[in-house]
Short mmCIF file of C-alpha atoms in Angstrom, two decimals:
data_model
loop_
_atom_site.label_atom_id
_atom_site.label_comp_id
_atom_site.label_asym_id
_atom_site.label_seq_id
_atom_site.Cartn_x
_atom_site.Cartn_y
_atom_site.Cartn_z
CA MET I 1 50.24 -19.72 31.71
CA ALA I 2 50.38 -15.94 31.39
CA LEU I 3 50.44 -16.26 27.59
CA ALA I 4 47.42 -18.54 27.62
CA LYS I 5 45.57 -16.05 29.83
CA LYS I 6 46.42 -13.18 27.47
CA VAL I 7 45.23 -15.14 24.42
CA PHE I 8 42.01 -15.98 26.26
CA GLN I 9 41.47 -12.28 27.07
CA LEU I 10 42.07 -11.32 23.42
CA LEU I 11 39.57 -13.94 22.26
CA ILE I 12 36.98 -12.72 24.76
CA SER I 13 37.47 -9.06 23.77
CA SER I 14 37.30 -9.96 20.06
CA CYS I 15 34.07 -11.85 20.60
CA LEU I 16 32.58 -8.93 22.51
CA PHE I 17 33.61 -6.58 19.70
CA ILE I 18 31.97 -8.81 17.09
CA VAL I 19 28.78 -9.18 19.11
CA GLY I 20 28.70 -5.42 19.72
CA SER I 21 29.21 -4.72 16.00
CA GLU I 22 26.43 -7.11 15.02
CA ALA I 23 24.09 -5.57 17.58
CA GLN I 24 24.95 -2.08 16.35
CA SER I 25 24.43 -3.12 12.72
CA SER I 26 21.09 -4.71 13.58
CA TYR I 27 20.03 -1.58 15.47
CA GLN I 28 21.02 0.65 12.52
CA LYS I 29 19.09 -1.51 10.07
CA ASP I 30 16.06 -1.54 12.33
CA SER I 31 16.23 2.25 12.70
CA ILE I 32 16.43 2.70 8.93
CA LEU I 33 13.49 0.38 8.35
CA GLN I 34 11.40 2.14 10.99
CA TYR I 35 12.17 5.51 9.44
CA LEU I 36 11.32 4.36 5.90
CA HIS I 37 8.15 2.69 7.16
CA LYS I 38 6.95 5.67 9.17
CA SER I 39 7.63 8.11 6.32
CA GLY I 40 5.71 5.91 3.88
CA GLU I 41 8.74 5.30 1.65
CA PHE I 42 7.59 1.73 0.98
CA GLN I 43 4.62 3.15 -0.90
CA GLU I 44 4.65 4.60 -4.42
CA ALA I 45 5.24 8.33 -4.79
CA GLU I 46 2.02 8.51 -6.84
CA ASN I 47 -0.10 7.34 -3.91
CA ASN I 48 -3.54 8.70 -2.94
CA TYR I 49 -2.87 9.53 0.72
CA SER I 50 -2.77 13.33 0.52
CA LEU I 51 -6.22 13.30 -1.11
CA PHE I 52 -7.55 12.35 2.33
CA GLU I 53 -4.99 14.35 4.35
CA LEU I 54 -2.98 11.25 5.18
CA ARG I 55 0.64 10.25 5.16
CA GLY I 56 1.78 6.64 4.89
CA PRO I 57 1.86 3.77 5.54
CA VAL I 58 -1.94 3.76 5.87
CA LYS I 59 -4.00 0.61 5.32
CA SER I 60 -7.45 2.11 6.01
CA VAL I 61 -9.18 5.12 7.56
CA SER I 62 -12.72 5.38 8.99
CA TYR I 63 -14.64 8.57 9.89
CA PHE I 64 -17.14 9.15 12.73
CA SER I 65 -19.36 12.10 13.67
CA GLY I 66 -22.59 12.38 15.60
CA LYS I 67 -23.71 15.76 14.24
CA ILE I 68 -22.74 16.24 10.61
CA SER I 69 -22.97 14.14 7.46
CA LEU I 70 -19.61 13.01 6.12
CA PRO I 71 -18.79 12.43 2.43
CA PHE I 72 -17.17 9.04 3.09
CA GLU I 73 -17.36 6.48 5.86
CA SER I 74 -14.14 4.57 5.19
CA ILE I 75 -11.31 4.27 2.65
CA THR I 76 -8.92 1.35 2.20
CA PHE I 77 -5.59 1.35 0.36
CA TYR I 78 -3.32 -1.14 -1.38
CA PRO I 79 0.16 -1.58 0.21
CA ASN I 80 1.66 0.76 -2.41
CA GLY I 81 -0.63 3.60 -1.28
CA ARG I 82 -3.07 3.45 -4.20
CA ILE I 83 -6.73 3.60 -3.26
CA LYS I 84 -8.55 0.26 -3.13
CA GLU I 85 -12.12 0.89 -1.90
CA VAL I 86 -14.33 3.77 -0.76
CA GLU I 87 -17.44 3.37 1.38
CA TYR I 88 -20.15 6.00 0.97
CA SER I 89 -22.20 6.52 4.13
CA ASP I 90 -25.55 7.93 2.90
CA TRP I 91 -28.57 5.93 1.65
CA GLY I 92 -27.61 2.88 3.70
CA GLY I 93 -24.04 2.86 2.50
CA GLU I 94 -22.28 1.55 -0.59
CA THR I 95 -18.74 0.28 -1.16
CA VAL I 96 -17.06 1.06 -4.48
CA SER I 97 -13.89 -0.74 -5.59
CA ASN I 98 -10.92 0.46 -7.62
CA ASP I 99 -12.29 -0.77 -10.96
CA ARG I 100 -15.07 1.85 -10.77
CA MET I 101 -12.67 4.75 -10.25
CA GLU I 102 -10.83 6.92 -12.76
CA PHE I 103 -7.36 8.47 -12.43
CA ASP I 104 -5.41 11.13 -14.32
CA ASN I 105 -1.90 10.78 -15.79
CA GLN I 106 -0.43 11.53 -12.34
CA TYR I 107 -2.43 8.62 -10.84
CA ARG I 108 -4.62 11.08 -8.93
CA LEU I 109 -8.18 9.95 -8.32
CA THR I 110 -10.55 11.98 -10.50
CA SER I 111 -13.92 10.21 -10.16
CA ILE I 112 -15.84 7.47 -8.36
CA THR I 113 -19.02 6.06 -9.85
CA GLY I 114 -21.29 4.03 -7.58
CA HIS I 115 -24.91 2.94 -7.83
CA LEU I 116 -26.04 5.48 -5.21
CA PHE I 117 -23.60 8.32 -5.79
CA GLU I 118 -21.04 9.89 -8.12
CA VAL I 119 -17.97 11.85 -7.02
CA HIS I 120 -15.62 14.16 -8.95
CA PHE I 121 -12.29 15.45 -7.62
CA ALA I 122 -10.29 18.57 -8.57
CA TYR I 123 -6.73 19.31 -7.44
CA ARG I 124 -4.54 22.29 -6.61
CA ASN I 125 -2.58 22.64 -9.87
CA ASN I 126 0.04 19.84 -9.96
CA ARG I 127 -0.31 18.98 -6.27
CA ARG I 128 -1.91 15.88 -4.81
CA SER I 129 -4.20 17.70 -2.38
CA LEU I 130 -7.82 18.63 -3.13
CA SER I 131 -9.18 21.96 -4.26
CA ALA I 132 -12.78 20.81 -4.82
CA LEU I 133 -15.04 17.79 -4.42
CA LYS I 134 -18.49 17.27 -5.98
CA ILE I 135 -20.89 14.54 -4.87
CA TYR I 136 -24.17 13.70 -6.62
CA ASP I 137 -26.54 11.17 -5.06
CA GLN I 138 -29.48 9.26 -6.55
CA GLU I 139 -31.99 11.94 -5.47
CA GLY I 140 -30.21 14.62 -7.47
CA THR I 141 -28.62 16.30 -4.44
CA LEU I 142 -25.37 18.10 -5.13
CA CYS I 143 -22.75 18.68 -2.44
CA ASN I 144 -19.95 20.89 -3.73
CA TYR I 145 -16.96 21.23 -1.36
CA HIS I 146 -14.17 23.82 -1.77
CA PHE I 147 -11.00 23.42 0.31
CA LEU I 148 -8.87 26.35 1.50
CA TYR I 149 -5.34 26.02 2.93
CA ASN I 150 -2.92 28.22 4.87
CA GLY I 151 0.72 28.98 3.97
CA ASP I 152 1.84 25.70 5.55
CA ASP I 153 -0.52 23.70 3.31
CA LYS I 154 -2.79 22.90 6.25
CA LEU I 155 -6.51 22.72 5.57
CA THR I 156 -8.23 25.57 7.45
CA THR I 157 -11.62 26.11 5.78
CA ILE I 158 -14.23 24.15 3.84
CA GLU I 159 -16.98 25.88 1.88
CA LEU I 160 -19.95 23.61 1.22
CA TYR I 161 -22.57 24.46 -1.36
CA MET I 162 -25.63 22.15 -1.24
CA GLU I 163 -28.39 22.00 -3.81
CA TRP I 164 -31.38 19.64 -3.66
CA TRP I 165 -35.04 19.24 -4.72
CA TYR I 166 -37.38 21.16 -2.38
CA ASP I 167 -40.79 20.75 -4.05
CA TYR I 168 -41.27 17.54 -6.01
CA GLU I 169 -44.29 18.90 -7.93
CA THR I 170 -42.80 22.19 -9.07
CA LYS I 171 -39.24 20.87 -8.92
CA ASP I 172 -38.07 24.13 -7.43
CA ARG I 173 -34.52 23.88 -6.11
CA ARG I 174 -33.39 24.84 -2.67
CA ASN I 175 -29.75 25.57 -1.96
CA GLU I 176 -27.48 26.91 0.75
CA THR I 177 -23.82 27.62 1.37
CA ILE I 178 -22.12 26.88 4.68
CA ARG I 179 -18.56 27.83 5.59
CA TYR I 180 -16.74 25.59 8.05
CA THR I 181 -13.60 26.45 10.01
CA ILE I 182 -11.30 23.49 10.66
CA LYS I 183 -9.22 22.94 13.78
CA ASN I 184 -7.27 19.74 14.43
CA LEU I 185 -7.36 18.70 18.10
CA THR I 186 -5.31 15.49 18.21
CA ASN I 187 -2.76 13.81 15.92
CA ASP I 188 -1.16 10.36 16.02
CA GLU I 189 2.54 9.49 15.87
CA TYR I 190 2.52 9.73 12.06
CA GLY I 191 1.17 13.29 12.16
CA ASN I 192 -2.28 12.30 10.91
CA TRP I 193 -5.18 14.00 12.63
CA THR I 194 -7.47 11.75 14.67
CA LYS I 195 -9.91 14.34 16.09
CA ARG I 196 -11.06 17.58 14.48
CA GLU I 197 -13.35 20.44 15.48
CA ILE I 198 -15.59 21.83 12.76
CA GLN I 199 -17.37 25.14 13.38
CA SER I 200 -19.88 26.56 10.90
CA ASP I 201 -20.39 30.23 10.15
CA ARG I 202 -23.74 29.81 11.93
CA GLY I 203 -22.02 29.05 15.22
CA GLU I 204 -22.65 25.28 15.17
CA ILE I 205 -19.80 23.10 16.41
CA ALA I 206 -19.26 19.44 15.56
CA PHE I 207 -16.44 16.97 16.14
CA VAL I 208 -15.12 14.39 13.70
CA THR I 209 -12.85 11.52 14.72
CA ARG I 210 -11.15 9.00 12.52
CA ALA I 211 -9.56 5.62 13.16
CA ILE I 212 -6.45 4.89 11.09
CA ARG I 213 -4.93 1.44 10.56
CA TYR I 214 -1.38 1.13 9.30
CA ILE I 215 0.44 -1.47 7.24
CA ASP I 216 2.70 -3.75 9.30
CA PRO I 217 6.39 -2.73 9.41
CA PRO I 218 8.80 -4.38 6.94
CA ARG I 219 10.66 -7.43 8.22
CA PRO I 220 14.46 -7.65 7.80
CA LEU I 221 16.05 -10.70 6.17
CA SER I 222 19.11 -12.39 7.66
CA ILE I 223 21.17 -11.75 4.55
CA GLU I 224 23.07 -8.73 3.27
CA SER I 225 25.62 -7.79 0.63
CA GLU I 226 28.57 -5.46 0.99
CA THR I 227 26.47 -2.42 0.08
CA SER I 228 22.88 -3.44 0.91
CA PHE I 229 20.58 -5.27 3.27
CA PHE I 230 17.15 -6.66 2.49
CA CYS I 231 13.63 -6.72 3.90
CA TYR I 232 10.12 -7.74 2.88
CA THR I 233 6.44 -6.96 3.44
CA ILE I 234 3.29 -9.03 2.87
CA ASN I 235 0.78 -7.33 0.60
CA ASN I 236 -3.03 -7.52 0.48
CA PHE I 237 -2.90 -10.32 -2.09
CA GLY I 238 -0.91 -12.56 0.26
CA SER I 239 2.24 -12.36 -1.87
CA ILE I 240 5.59 -10.93 -0.80
CA ASP I 241 7.25 -7.62 -1.73
CA LEU I 242 11.07 -7.62 -1.47
CA TYR I 243 13.17 -4.48 -1.01
CA GLU I 244 16.86 -3.64 -1.14
CA ILE I 245 18.12 -0.89 1.22
CA ASN I 246 21.40 0.90 0.45
CA LYS I 247 23.53 0.96 3.61
CA LEU I 248 25.07 4.36 2.87
CA THR I 249 22.16 6.35 1.44
CA SER I 250 19.22 4.40 2.96
CA SER I 251 17.59 4.55 -0.48
CA ILE I 252 15.05 1.83 -1.22
CA ASP I 253 14.43 -0.21 -4.38
CA SER I 254 12.12 -3.07 -5.23
CA PHE I 255 14.21 -6.24 -5.45
CA ILE I 256 13.25 -8.26 -8.53
CA PRO I 257 15.45 -10.65 -10.57
CA PRO I 258 16.32 -9.66 -14.14
CA ARG I 259 13.75 -11.64 -16.10
CA SER I 260 12.56 -12.07 -19.66
CA SER I 261 10.18 -9.30 -20.72
CA GLU I 262 7.98 -11.99 -22.27
CA LYS I 263 6.93 -13.24 -18.84
CA PRO I 264 4.63 -11.26 -16.52
CA TYR I 265 5.61 -10.65 -12.92
CA TYR I 266 2.93 -11.16 -10.25
CA GLY I 267 5.03 -10.99 -7.11
CA TYR I 268 6.87 -13.42 -4.86
CA LYS I 269 5.12 -16.52 -3.61
CA ALA I 270 7.82 -17.53 -1.09
CA ILE I 271 11.35 -16.65 0.01
CA GLU I 272 14.02 -18.66 1.83
CA VAL I 273 17.48 -17.66 3.09
CA VAL I 274 20.25 -20.29 3.13
CA GLY I 275 23.71 -18.96 4.01
CA GLU I 276 24.51 -16.15 1.57
CA ARG I 277 21.79 -17.14 -0.84
CA LEU I 278 18.25 -15.77 -1.05
CA TYR I 279 15.92 -18.23 -2.81
CA VAL I 280 12.66 -16.91 -4.30
CA ILE I 281 9.58 -18.35 -5.99
CA ILE I 282 7.95 -15.90 -8.41
CA PHE I 283 4.36 -16.02 -9.66
CA THR I 284 4.24 -15.83 -13.47
CA GLY I 285 0.66 -17.05 -14.08
CA ALA I 286 0.92 -18.20 -17.69
CA CYS I 287 -2.79 -18.49 -18.51
CA GLY I 288 -3.42 -21.44 -16.24
CA ALA I 289 -1.06 -23.80 -18.05
CA PRO I 290 0.54 -26.25 -15.58
CA GLY I 291 4.31 -26.10 -15.47
CA ASN I 292 4.45 -22.39 -16.30
CA ASP I 293 3.12 -20.78 -13.15
CA CYS I 294 6.30 -20.06 -11.17
CA ASP I 295 9.96 -19.30 -11.75
CA VAL I 296 12.56 -20.06 -9.09
CA TYR I 297 15.76 -18.01 -8.67
CA TYR I 298 18.41 -17.48 -6.06
CA TYR I 299 20.40 -14.33 -5.30
CA ASP I 300 24.06 -14.78 -4.27
CA ALA I 301 24.82 -11.94 -1.83
CA SER I 302 28.59 -12.60 -1.92
CA LYS I 303 28.68 -12.07 -5.70
CA GLY I 304 25.73 -9.72 -6.06
CA SER I 305 24.18 -11.82 -8.83
CA TRP I 306 20.88 -13.56 -9.64
CA HIS I 307 20.72 -17.16 -10.89
CA TYR I 308 17.77 -18.92 -12.52
CA ILE I 309 16.98 -22.44 -11.22
CA ILE I 310 13.77 -23.81 -12.70
CA THR I 311 10.25 -23.13 -13.98
CA CYS I 312 7.60 -25.26 -12.29
CA GLY I 313 3.94 -25.50 -11.28
CA GLU I 314 2.18 -23.15 -8.92
CA GLU I 315 2.28 -25.72 -6.09
CA CYS I 316 6.07 -25.45 -5.77
CA GLN I 317 7.28 -24.68 -2.24
CA PHE I 318 10.24 -24.64 0.13
CA ILE I 319 10.25 -27.55 2.60
CA ASP I 320 13.01 -28.06 5.20
CA GLY I 321 15.87 -26.79 3.03
CA TRP I 322 14.52 -28.32 -0.19
CA LEU I 323 12.56 -27.01 -3.17
CA LYS I 324 9.58 -29.17 -4.13
CA ALA I 325 9.07 -28.44 -7.83
CA PRO I 326 6.12 -30.00 -9.73
CA LEU I 327 6.98 -30.44 -13.43
CA PHE I 328 4.41 -31.14 -16.14
CA THR I 329 4.73 -33.02 -19.44
CA LEU I 330 2.07 -32.55 -22.13
CA THR I 331 0.47 -35.90 -23.04
CA LYS I 332 -2.59 -34.76 -25.00
CA GLU I 333 -3.30 -31.38 -26.50
CA GLY I 334 -6.92 -30.26 -26.20
CA ASP I 335 -8.91 -27.45 -27.77
CA CYS I 336 -7.58 -24.93 -25.28
CA THR I 337 -5.02 -24.71 -22.51
CA ALA I 338 -7.54 -25.70 -19.84
CA ASN I 339 -8.40 -28.94 -21.67
CA ASN I 340 -4.84 -30.09 -22.25
CA GLU I 341 -3.71 -33.22 -20.40
CA TYR I 342 -0.44 -33.34 -18.47
CA VAL I 343 1.56 -35.81 -16.44
CA GLU I 344 3.04 -34.43 -13.23
CA THR I 345 6.44 -35.34 -11.81
CA ILE I 346 7.97 -33.92 -8.65
CA LYS I 347 11.58 -32.73 -8.68
CA TRP I 348 13.35 -32.13 -5.37
CA ILE I 349 16.19 -29.59 -5.37
CA LYS I 350 18.48 -29.09 -2.38
CA LEU I 351 18.87 -25.42 -1.45
#
């Protein structure tokens, strides 16, 4: 009886130890993910945040002021930190997308060309923060901003030179230079300013506030290898980004199967964890040809290896522990891929 009691106590203590270890491991992983998320490590190093005095993981930022005109009304970013859209506030407003922007070889934004305005950016040597900003609008007005920083790289002063038409008949120009002193009043938990006082050299004081939206935190997966654990985020295109986190160094890497260089990679469509296997469906988008839109792989965490399963149509999906894989057979070849005729068969694969 005493032996049975002792064995029972050992079992209970072992179970408590295991539960405690799992809880501690989960807490450590969550802490690492929160740190990487808050520091913006899930975004590319060549992001455009510092251009707008931001640190990641920012999704969008909007500016408000009742007294002074602001260069931009709002900016939105892709999940990797690259700029997506800029909204210009004057002349009724205009939104310009990424395809009308130019970047240098360091992926820094150098110009934006809209219908109502044109913007040119200059940087502080090899840094990613601004030294100057020029805006031309459709009336020929020039706003030339120069940015001055202190020893801690904090913006302290903005010099604004404005030049515009004064007399439309003689086309005489009128210009003025205003010097603004910057003082941040409030910051959020990421260290980004949310309210700022701007005082001109003429004694005028204005306040600017900005609303910042952040990308959702990464979500951990219930699978890990001996050296790594895994997480994912959902990007603006609705596809999935997978990441591998090193347990010892907390370094982060994109998690993509080794694939043929002949096939493009357009992100993950779906993921599924079964035991020690991570199943993934990858968009390949082969010119609209049925049967060549997705590749399916699984990652074996116990062996640390990727395994190819099948190539199938874009409608493939995970359903209750199965892979539904549409396969296509060419029955009649047309003039182009879109006119070809195919027969579809569904293959079910147990995960």
